[in-house]
Short mmCIF file of C-alpha atoms in Angstrom, two decimals:
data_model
loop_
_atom_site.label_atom_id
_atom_site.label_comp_id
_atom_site.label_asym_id
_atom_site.label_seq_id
_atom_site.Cartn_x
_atom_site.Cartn_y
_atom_site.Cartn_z
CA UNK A 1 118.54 132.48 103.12
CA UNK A 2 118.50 132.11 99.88
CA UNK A 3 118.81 130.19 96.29
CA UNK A 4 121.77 128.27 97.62
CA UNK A 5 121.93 124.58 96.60
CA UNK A 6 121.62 122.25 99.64
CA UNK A 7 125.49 121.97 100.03
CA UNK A 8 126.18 125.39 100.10
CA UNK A 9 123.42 127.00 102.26
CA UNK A 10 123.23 130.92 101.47
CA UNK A 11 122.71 133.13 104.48
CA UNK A 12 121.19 136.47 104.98
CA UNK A 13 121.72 139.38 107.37
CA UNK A 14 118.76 140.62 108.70
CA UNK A 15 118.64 144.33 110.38
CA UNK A 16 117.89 144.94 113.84
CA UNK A 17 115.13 143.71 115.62
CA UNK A 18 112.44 145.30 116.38
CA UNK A 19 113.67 148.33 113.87
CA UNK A 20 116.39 149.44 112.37
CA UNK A 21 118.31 152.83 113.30
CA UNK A 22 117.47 154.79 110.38
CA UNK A 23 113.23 154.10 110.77
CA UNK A 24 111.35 156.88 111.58
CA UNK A 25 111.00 156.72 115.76
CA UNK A 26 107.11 157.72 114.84
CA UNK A 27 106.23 154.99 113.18
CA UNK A 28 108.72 152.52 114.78
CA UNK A 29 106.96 153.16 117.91
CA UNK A 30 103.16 152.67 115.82
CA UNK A 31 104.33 149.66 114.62
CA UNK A 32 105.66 148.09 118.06
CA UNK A 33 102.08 149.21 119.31
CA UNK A 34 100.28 147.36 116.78
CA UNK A 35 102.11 144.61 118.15
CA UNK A 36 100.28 144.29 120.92
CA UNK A 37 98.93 140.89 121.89
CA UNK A 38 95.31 140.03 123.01
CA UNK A 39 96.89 139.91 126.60
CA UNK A 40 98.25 142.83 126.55
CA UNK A 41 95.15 144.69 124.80
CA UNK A 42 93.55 143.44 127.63
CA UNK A 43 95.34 145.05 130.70
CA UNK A 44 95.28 147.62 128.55
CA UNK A 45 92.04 147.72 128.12
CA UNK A 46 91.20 146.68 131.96
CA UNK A 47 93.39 149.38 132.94
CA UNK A 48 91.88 152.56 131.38
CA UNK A 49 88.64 150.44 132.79
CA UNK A 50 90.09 150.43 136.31
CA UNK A 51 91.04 154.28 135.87
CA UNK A 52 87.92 155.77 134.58
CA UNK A 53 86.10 153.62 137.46
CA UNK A 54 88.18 154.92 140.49
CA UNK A 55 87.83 158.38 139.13
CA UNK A 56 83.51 158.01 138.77
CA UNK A 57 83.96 156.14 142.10
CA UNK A 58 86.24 158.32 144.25
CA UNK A 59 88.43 155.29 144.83
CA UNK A 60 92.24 156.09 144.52
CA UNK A 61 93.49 152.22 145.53
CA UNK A 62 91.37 151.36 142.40
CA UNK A 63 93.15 154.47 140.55
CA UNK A 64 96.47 152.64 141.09
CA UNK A 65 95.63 149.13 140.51
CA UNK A 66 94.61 150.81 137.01
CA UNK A 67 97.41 152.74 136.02
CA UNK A 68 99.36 149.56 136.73
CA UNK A 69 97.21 147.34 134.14
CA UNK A 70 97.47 150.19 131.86
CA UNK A 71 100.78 150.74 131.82
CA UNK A 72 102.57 147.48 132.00
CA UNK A 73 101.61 146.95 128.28
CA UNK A 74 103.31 150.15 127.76
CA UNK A 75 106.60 149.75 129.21
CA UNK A 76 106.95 146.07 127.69
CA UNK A 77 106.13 147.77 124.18
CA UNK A 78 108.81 150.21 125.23
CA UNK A 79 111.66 147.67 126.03
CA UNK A 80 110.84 145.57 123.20
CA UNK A 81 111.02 148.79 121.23
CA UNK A 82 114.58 149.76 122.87
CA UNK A 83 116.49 146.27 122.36
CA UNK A 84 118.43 146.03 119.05
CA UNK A 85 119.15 142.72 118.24
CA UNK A 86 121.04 141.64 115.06
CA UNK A 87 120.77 138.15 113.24
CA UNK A 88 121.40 136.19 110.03
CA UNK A 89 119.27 133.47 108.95
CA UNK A 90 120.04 130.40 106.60
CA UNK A 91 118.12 127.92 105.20
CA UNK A 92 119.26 124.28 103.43
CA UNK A 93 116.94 122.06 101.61
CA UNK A 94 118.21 118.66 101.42
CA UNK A 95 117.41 117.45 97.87
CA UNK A 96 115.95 120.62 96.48
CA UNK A 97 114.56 118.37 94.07
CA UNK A 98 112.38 115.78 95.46
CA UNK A 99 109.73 112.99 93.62
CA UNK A 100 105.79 113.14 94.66
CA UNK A 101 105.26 111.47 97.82
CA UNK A 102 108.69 112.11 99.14
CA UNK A 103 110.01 113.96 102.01
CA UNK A 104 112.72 116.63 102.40
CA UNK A 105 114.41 117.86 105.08
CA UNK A 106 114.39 121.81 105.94
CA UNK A 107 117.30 123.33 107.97
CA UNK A 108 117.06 126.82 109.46
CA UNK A 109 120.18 128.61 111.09
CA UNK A 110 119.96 131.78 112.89
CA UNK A 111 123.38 133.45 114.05
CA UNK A 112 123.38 136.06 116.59
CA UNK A 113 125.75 138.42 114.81
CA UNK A 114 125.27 141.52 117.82
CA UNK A 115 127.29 142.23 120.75
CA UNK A 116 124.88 140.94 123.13
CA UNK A 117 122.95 137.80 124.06
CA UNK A 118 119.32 137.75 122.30
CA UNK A 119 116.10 137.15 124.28
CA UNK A 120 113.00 134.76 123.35
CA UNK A 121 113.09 134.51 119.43
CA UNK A 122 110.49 133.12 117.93
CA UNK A 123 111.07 131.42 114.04
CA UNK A 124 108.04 130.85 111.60
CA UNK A 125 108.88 129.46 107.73
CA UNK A 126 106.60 130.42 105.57
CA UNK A 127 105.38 127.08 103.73
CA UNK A 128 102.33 126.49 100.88
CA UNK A 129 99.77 124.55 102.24
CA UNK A 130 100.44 121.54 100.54
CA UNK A 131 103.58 120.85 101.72
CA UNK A 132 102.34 120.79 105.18
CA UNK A 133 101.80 123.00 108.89
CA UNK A 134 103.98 126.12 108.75
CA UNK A 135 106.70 125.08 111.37
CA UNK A 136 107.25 127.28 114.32
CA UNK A 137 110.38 126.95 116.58
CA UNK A 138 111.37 128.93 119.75
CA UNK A 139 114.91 129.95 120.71
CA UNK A 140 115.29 131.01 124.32
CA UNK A 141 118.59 132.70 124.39
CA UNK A 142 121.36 133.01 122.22
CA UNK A 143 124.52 134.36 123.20
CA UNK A 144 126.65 136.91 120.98
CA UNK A 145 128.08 135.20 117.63
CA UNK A 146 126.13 132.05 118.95
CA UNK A 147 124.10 129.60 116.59
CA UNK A 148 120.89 127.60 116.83
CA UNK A 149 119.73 125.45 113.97
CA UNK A 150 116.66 123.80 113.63
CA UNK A 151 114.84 121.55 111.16
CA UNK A 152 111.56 120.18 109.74
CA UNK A 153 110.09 117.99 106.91
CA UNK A 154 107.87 118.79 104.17
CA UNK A 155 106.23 116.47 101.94
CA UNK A 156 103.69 117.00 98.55
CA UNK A 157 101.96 114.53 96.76
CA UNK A 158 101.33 117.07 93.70
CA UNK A 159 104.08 117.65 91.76
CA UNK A 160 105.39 121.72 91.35
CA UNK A 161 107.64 124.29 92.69
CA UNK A 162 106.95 125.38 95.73
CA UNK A 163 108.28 128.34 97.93
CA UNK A 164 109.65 128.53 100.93
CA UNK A 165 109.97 131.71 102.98
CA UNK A 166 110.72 134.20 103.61
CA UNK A 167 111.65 133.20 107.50
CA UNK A 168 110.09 135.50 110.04
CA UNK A 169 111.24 135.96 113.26
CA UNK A 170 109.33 137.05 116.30
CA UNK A 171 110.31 138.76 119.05
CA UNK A 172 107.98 138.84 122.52
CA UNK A 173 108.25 140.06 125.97
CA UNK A 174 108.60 137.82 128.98
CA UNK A 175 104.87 138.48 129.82
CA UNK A 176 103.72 137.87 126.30
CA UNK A 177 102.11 141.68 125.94
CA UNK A 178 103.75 142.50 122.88
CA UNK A 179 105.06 141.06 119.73
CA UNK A 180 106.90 142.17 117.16
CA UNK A 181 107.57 140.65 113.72
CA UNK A 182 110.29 140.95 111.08
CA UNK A 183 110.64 139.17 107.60
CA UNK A 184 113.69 137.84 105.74
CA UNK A 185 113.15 138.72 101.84
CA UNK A 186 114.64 135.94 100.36
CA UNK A 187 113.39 132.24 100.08
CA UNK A 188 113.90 129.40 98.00
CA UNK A 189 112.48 127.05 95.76
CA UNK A 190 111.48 123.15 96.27
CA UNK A 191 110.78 120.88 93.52
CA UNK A 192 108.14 118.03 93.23
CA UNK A 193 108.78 116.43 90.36
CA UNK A 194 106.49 113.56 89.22
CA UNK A 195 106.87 109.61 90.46
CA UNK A 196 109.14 107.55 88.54
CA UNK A 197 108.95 103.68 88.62
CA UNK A 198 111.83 101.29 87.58
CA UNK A 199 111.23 99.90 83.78
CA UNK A 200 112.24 96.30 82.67
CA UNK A 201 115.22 96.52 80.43
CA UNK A 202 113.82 94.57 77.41
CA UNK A 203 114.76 94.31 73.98
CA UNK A 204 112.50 93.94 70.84
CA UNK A 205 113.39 91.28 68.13
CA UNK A 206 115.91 92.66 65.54
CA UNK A 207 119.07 94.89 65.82
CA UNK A 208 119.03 98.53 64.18
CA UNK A 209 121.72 101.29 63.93
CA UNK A 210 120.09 103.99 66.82
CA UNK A 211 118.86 101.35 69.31
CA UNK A 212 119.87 98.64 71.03
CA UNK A 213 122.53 100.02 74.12
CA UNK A 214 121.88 103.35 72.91
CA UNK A 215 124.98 104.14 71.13
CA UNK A 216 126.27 102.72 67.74
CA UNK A 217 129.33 103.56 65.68
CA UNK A 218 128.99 106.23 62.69
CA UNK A 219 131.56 106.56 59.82
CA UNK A 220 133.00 110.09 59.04
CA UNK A 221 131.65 110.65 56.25
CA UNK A 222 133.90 113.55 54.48
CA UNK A 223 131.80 113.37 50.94
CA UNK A 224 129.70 111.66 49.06
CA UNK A 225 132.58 110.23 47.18
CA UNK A 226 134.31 109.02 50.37
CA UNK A 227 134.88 105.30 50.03
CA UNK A 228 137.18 102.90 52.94
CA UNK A 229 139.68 103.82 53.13
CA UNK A 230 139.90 107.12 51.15
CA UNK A 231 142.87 109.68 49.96
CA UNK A 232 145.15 111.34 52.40
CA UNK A 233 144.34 114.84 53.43
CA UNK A 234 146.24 117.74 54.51
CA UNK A 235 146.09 117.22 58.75
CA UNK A 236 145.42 113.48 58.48
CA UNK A 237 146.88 111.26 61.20
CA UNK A 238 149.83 109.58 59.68
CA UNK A 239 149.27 106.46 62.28
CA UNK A 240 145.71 105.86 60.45
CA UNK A 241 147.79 105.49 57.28
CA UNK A 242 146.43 101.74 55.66
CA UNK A 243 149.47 100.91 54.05
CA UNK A 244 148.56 97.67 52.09
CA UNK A 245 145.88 100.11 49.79
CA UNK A 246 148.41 102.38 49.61
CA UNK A 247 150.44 100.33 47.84
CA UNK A 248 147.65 99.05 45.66
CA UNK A 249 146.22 102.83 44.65
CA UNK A 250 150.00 104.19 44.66
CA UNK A 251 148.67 107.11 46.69
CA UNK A 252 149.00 107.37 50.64
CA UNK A 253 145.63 106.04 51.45
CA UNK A 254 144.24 106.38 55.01
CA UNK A 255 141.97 104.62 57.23
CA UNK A 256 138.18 106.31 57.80
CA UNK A 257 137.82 106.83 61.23
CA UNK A 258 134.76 105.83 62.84
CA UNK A 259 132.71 107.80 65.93
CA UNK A 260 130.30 107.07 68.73
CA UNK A 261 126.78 108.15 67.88
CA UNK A 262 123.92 108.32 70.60
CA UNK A 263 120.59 106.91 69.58
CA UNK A 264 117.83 109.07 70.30
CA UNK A 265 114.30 108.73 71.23
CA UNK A 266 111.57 111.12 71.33
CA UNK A 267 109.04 111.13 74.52
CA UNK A 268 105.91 112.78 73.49
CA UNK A 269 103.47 113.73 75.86
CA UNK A 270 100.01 115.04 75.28
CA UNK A 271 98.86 117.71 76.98
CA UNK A 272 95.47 118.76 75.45
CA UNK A 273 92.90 119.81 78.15
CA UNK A 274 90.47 118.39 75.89
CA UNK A 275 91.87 114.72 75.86
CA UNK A 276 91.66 114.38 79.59
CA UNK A 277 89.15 114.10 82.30
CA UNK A 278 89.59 114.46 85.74
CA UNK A 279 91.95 115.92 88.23
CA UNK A 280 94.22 115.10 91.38
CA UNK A 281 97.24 112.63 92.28
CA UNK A 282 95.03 109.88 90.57
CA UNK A 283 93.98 111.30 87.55
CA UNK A 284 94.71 109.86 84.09
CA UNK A 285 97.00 113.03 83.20
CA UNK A 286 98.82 112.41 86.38
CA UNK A 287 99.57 108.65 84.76
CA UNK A 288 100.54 110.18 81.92
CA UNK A 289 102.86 112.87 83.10
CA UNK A 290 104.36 110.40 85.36
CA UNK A 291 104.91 107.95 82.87
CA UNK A 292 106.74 110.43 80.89
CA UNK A 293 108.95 111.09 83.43
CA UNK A 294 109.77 106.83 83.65
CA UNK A 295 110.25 106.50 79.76
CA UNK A 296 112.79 109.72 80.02
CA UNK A 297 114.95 108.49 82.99
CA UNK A 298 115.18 105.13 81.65
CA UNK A 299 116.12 105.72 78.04
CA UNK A 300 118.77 108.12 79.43
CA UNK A 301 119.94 105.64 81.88
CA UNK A 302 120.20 103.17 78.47
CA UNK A 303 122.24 105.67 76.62
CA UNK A 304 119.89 107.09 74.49
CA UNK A 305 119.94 110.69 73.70
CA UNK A 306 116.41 111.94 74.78
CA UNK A 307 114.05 114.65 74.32
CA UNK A 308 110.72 115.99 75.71
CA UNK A 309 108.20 117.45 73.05
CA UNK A 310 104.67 118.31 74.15
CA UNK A 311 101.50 118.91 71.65
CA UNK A 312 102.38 122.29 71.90
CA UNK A 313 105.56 121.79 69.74
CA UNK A 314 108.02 122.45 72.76
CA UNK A 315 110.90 120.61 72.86
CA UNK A 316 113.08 120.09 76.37
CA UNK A 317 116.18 120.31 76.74
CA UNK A 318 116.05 122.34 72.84
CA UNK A 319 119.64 121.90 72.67
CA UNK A 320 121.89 119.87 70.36
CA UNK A 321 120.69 118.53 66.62
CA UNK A 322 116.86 118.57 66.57
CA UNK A 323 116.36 119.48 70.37
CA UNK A 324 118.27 116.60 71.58
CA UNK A 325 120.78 116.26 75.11
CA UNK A 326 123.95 117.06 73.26
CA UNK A 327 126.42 114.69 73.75
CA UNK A 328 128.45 117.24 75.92
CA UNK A 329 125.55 117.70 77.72
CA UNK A 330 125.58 115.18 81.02
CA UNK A 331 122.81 112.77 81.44
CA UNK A 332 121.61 114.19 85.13
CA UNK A 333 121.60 117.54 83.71
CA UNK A 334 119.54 116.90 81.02
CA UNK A 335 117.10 114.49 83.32
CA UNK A 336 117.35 117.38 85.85
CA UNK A 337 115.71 120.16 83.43
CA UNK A 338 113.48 117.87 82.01
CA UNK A 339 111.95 116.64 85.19
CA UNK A 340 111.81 120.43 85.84
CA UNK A 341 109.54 121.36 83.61
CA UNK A 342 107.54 117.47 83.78
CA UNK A 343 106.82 119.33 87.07
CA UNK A 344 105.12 121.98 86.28
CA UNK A 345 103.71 121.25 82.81
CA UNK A 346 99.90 121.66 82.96
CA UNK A 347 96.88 121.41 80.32
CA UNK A 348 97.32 123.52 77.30
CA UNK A 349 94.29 125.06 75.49
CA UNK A 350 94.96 123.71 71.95
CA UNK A 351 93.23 120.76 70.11
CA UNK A 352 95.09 119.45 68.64
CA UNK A 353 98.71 117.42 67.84
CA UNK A 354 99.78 119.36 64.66
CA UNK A 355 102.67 121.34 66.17
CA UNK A 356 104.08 118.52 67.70
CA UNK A 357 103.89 116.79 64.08
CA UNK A 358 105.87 119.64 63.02
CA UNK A 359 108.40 118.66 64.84
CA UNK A 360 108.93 115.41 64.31
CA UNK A 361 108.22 115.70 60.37
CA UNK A 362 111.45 118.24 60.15
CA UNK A 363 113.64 115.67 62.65
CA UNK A 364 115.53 112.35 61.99
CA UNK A 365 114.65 109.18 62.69
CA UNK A 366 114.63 107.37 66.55
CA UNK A 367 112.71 105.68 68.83
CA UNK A 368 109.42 108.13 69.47
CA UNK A 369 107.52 107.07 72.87
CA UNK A 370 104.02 108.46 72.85
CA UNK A 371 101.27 109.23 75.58
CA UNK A 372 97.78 110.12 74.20
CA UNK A 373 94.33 111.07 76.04
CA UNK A 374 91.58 111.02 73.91
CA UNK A 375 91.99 110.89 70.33
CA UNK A 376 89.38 111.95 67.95
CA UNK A 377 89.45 110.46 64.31
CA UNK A 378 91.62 114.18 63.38
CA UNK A 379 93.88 113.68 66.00
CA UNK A 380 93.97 109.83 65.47
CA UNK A 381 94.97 110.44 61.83
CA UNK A 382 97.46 113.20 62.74
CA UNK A 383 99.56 110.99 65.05
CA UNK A 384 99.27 108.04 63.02
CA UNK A 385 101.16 109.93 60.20
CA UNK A 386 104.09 110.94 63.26
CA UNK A 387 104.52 107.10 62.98
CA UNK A 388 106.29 107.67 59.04
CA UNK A 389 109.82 109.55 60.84
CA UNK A 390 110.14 107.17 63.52
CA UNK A 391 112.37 104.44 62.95
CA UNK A 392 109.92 102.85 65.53
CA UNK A 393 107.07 103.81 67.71
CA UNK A 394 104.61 103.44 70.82
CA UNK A 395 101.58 104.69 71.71
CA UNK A 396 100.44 104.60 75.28
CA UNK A 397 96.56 105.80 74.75
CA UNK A 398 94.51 106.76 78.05
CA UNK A 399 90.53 106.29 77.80
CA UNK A 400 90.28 109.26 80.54
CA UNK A 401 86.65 108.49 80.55
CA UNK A 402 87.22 105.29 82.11
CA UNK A 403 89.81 107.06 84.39
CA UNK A 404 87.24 109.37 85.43
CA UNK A 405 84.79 107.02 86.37
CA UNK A 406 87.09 104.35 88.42
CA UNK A 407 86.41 101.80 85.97
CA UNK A 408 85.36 100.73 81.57
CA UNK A 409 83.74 103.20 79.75
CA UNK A 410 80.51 102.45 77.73
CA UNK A 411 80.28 100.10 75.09
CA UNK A 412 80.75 102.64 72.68
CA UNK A 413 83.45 104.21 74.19
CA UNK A 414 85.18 101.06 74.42
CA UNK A 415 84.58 100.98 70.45
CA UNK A 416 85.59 103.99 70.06
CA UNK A 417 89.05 103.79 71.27
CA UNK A 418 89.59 100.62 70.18
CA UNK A 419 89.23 101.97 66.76
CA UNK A 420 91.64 104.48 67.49
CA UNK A 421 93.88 102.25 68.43
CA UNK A 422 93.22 99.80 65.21
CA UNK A 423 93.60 102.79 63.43
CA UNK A 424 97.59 103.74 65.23
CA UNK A 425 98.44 100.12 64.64
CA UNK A 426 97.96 99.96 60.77
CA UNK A 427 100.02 103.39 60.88
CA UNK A 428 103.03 101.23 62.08
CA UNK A 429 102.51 101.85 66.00
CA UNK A 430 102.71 99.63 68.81
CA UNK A 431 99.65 100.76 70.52
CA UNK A 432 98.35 99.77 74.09
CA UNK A 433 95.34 101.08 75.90
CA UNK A 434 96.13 101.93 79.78
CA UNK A 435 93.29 101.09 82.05
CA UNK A 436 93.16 102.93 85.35
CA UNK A 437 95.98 101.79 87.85
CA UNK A 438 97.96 100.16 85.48
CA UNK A 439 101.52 100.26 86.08
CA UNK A 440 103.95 101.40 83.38
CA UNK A 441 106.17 98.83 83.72
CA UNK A 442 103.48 95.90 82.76
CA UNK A 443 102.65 97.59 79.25
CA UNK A 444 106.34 98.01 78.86
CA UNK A 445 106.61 94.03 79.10
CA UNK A 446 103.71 93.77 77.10
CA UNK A 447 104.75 96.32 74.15
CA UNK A 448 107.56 94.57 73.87
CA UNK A 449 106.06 91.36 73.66
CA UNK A 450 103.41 92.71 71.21
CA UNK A 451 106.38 93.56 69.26
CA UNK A 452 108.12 90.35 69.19
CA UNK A 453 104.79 88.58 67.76
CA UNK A 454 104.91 91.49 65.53
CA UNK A 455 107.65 90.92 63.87
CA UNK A 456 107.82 87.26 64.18
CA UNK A 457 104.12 87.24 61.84
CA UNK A 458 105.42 90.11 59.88
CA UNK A 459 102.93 92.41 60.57
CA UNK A 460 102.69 95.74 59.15
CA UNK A 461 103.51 97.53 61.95
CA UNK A 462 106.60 95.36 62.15
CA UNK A 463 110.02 96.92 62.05
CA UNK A 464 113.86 96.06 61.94
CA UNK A 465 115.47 97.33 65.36
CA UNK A 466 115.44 96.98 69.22
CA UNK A 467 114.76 98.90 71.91
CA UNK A 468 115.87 99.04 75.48
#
C-alpha cells in the first residue's frame, strides 16, 4: 500500500502476524490476551465460575468441566500467539481522482510471502465516513506465495481528499476466542473534485486578438524600431531572407517571424464566508465552486491559457507569465492541479475582493470569468473597477439569501442585488444573477446572448472580441 497511481499499485510488507520476532514475549503475550473476544471472555469467565463452584461444592466433575472452559481461551490465545505468518498488502484506486457523485473502484491484494499456508485472515480498509461502510473481507486460506485480491466501491457527494487506510488485517482462531489485529502504515489519498457540466461552445459578436479558438499569432517583436521585414542579424535564418526588400533597401533584409500565442482567461472565484449562506451539496457556494470548475475545463479544452485566482489573491497553477498554464505546461496537468485545489478550497475569513484586484491590476489583459456571493456597495465598487484590465468580462452573482431559503429573497433584497448588478454592468461587465438550481450552461447561452444585443446597441459595456 501506498501513494502509487492506479496503474502502478505500490505494495507493502507487513511483519509477522500476530508479532514480530524482536517484540518483547511480555507484552506480545498481553497484547494477544487483550485480544480476547466476548466468547472467549466468556468461557473464560464461566470457567473460573465452574472452578470456584466445584471447589465451594466438593464437586470434582464440575472442577473439570471448569478448567476446560477456562482454559480453552488460553490455549487458542497461545496458538494464535505461536503462528508467524508473513504478508504484503496492496491497494489500487481506479481514478484516484474522481468528480462528486461518482464512484471508484478499490482493489486490495494480500500476498502470502511465508513458507507456509495462512489461516482465516480477516481484511478491514479503513474508510471516512462519507465515502461509505468500512469494507470487511475474509480470506480462508492462502497458500505460500499465494494471492487473493478483493475489491469495493466508494462514492462522496462532497468534494475533498479523503484517506484510505491503513489496511488492517485480523487474525482469529477457528472457535472465534481470540483476535488479533495488525495495521499497515501506509494509505492513500482519493480525490473528489467538484461536478463539471458540459458548456455550449458559443461565440460573442466581434473577433479580438486573445479570444476566439484560444490561440492567435504574435509578431516577434525584437525593438521598438522593428518594422516588416527588418535588418539581418547575426544567427538569422538565411531561408527567411525577403529578397525583393532586399533589393529595394540594398541591405539583406529578412522576414519577421511570427509565433503562436495562447489567449488567456482569468476564473475568479469568491470565497468570502461573508458572501455566502448556507451549507451542503446544494448550497450556493457549492454552485459556485462547481461552476468554477466548468468555466476552467472548458476554456482549457478551447485553448485558452487559464488560471484560478481566489479573493484571497491566490493564483493556481502560479506558473508561467502572470500565474498562467505555461505553454509547456500540458492542459490535463494544469486542469489536474487546479481541480485539486477546487476540491478542497473552503470559506476564507476576509471581506473583502482587494487582493484579488491586486492581481489582476498588475496582469495583462484576457477574458476574466467571475463568481460573486453577496456584494456590498465596497465590494460592488471594487470588482467593478477589475472590469478596466479585462479585455472582457462576466460576472456570475449568487443572491445566497435566496439560495438559503429555496426560493426569491425579499423585495429589498431583490433591489439590492439588482443594483449591484446595475452597478457591474455600467463598469463594462456582463452580469447575470443565478437563481437557485440554475444550470451553468443556460446563463452561458444567455451571457452570450446578452452580449450580442450588447454590442449590436452599442452599449457601454460593449466590447470588440469573442469568446468561446
Amino acid at each position: 500500500m501506498g501513494h502509487g497511481g492506479p496503474d502502478a499499485p505500490a505494495t507493502q510488507a507487513a511483519p509477522a502476524v500476530p508479532a514480530a520476532p524482536d517484540i518483547d514475549d511480555a507484552g506480545g503475550l498481553r497484547a494477544a490476551l487483550s485480544g480476547l473476544t466476548t466468547r472467549g471472555r466468556s468461557f473464560f469467565a464461566a470457567g473460573i465460575a465452574a472452578a470456584v463452584c466445584a471447589y465451594v461444592l466438593g464437586q470434582s466433575d464440575l472442577l473439570r468441566v471448569g478448567l476446560l472452559l477456562a482454559v480453552l481461551p488460553l490455549i487458542c490465545v497461545g496458538v494464535l500467539y505461536r503462528t508467524r505468518y508473513r504478508v504484503a498488502a496492496g491497494r489500487q484506486l481506479s481514478p484516484s481522482r474522481v468528480p462528486a457523485g461518482s464512484e471508484a473502484r478499490v482493489r486490495l491484494r494480500m500476498d502470502n510471502v511465508s513458507r507456509g499456508p495462512t489461516g482465516l485472515l480477516m481484511l478491514q480498509d479503513h474508510v471516512p465516513y462519507v465515502l461509505g461502510p468500512r469494507p470487511r473481507f475474509v480470506l480462508d486460506r492462502v497458500e505460500s506465495g499465494g494471492r487473493r485480491e478483493v475489491s469495493y466501491r466508494v462514492r462522496s457527494d462532497l468534494r475533498g481528499r479523503y484517506p484510505l487506510g491503513p489496511l488492517q488485517l485480523r487474525l482469529s482462531d477457528p472457535f472465534g476466542m481470540c483476535e488479533l489485529t495488525r495495521s499497515f502504515s501506509a494509505y492513500d489519498t482519493l480525490t473528489v473534485i467538484p461536478r463539471t457540466e458540459p458548456l455550449p461552445a458559443v461565440r460573442l459578436a466581434g473577433e479580438a486578438a486573445g479570444y476566439g479558438e484560444g490561440r492567435n499569432r504574435s509578431q516577434a517583436l525584437a525593438g521598438e524600431d522593428d518594422v516588416i521585414p527588418r535588418g539581418y542579424r547575426h544567427g538569422d535564418d538565411l531561408r527567411r531572407v525577403h529578397w525583393r526588400s532586399t533589393a529595394r533597401y540594398g541591405e539583406l533584409m529578412v522576414r519577421r517571424e511570427e509565433t503562436p500565442q495562447r489567449a488567456r482567461c482569468t476564473v475568479l472565484l469568491d470565497t468570502r464566508r461573508v458572501g455566502f449562506q448556507g451549507a451542503g451539496p446544494d448550497s450556493a457556494f457549492e454552485w459556485a465552486v462547481s461552476g468554477a470548475a466548468s468555466a476552467l475545463v472548458h476554456m482549457l479544452e478551447r485553448g485558452f491559457a487559464v488560471r484560478l485566482l481566489t479573493d484571497t489573491g491566490s493564483s493556481v497553477p502560479g506558473e508561467g507569465a502572470d500565474g498562467f498554464a505555461g505553454a509547456t505546461q500540458g492542459s490535463a496537468d494544469s486542469a489536474g492541479l487546479m481541480m485539486d485545489t477546487l476540491a478542497i478550497v473552503d470559506h476564507s475569513d476576509g471581506a473583502g475582493l482587494s487582493r484579488a484586484y491586486d492581481v489582476l491590476r498588475g496582469s495583462t489583459e484576457g477574458l476574466l470569468l467571475a463568481f460573486f456571493g453577496d456584494l456590498d456597495e465596497e465590494q460592488a465598487a471594487i470588482a467593478a473597477r477589475m472590469r478596466q484590465r479585462s479585455g472582457a468580462a462576466v460576472a456570475f452573482v449568487l443572491d445566497s439569501s435566496g439560495w438559503a431559503q429555496g426560493a426569491p429573497g425579499h423585495a429589498g433584497d431583490a433591489e439590492r442585488v439588482e443594483k449591484r448588478l446595475r452597478q457591474l454592468r455600467e463598469a463594462g461587465w456582463t452580469a447575470l444573477l443565478v437563481p437557485a438550481g440554475t444550470a451553468l450552461a443556460d446563463l452561458w447561452h444567455q451571457a452570450a446572448r446578452n452580449r450580442v444585443e450588447s454590442t449590436v446597441t452599442g452599449g457601454s459595456n460593449g466590447f470588440s472580441g469573442g469568446w468561446s
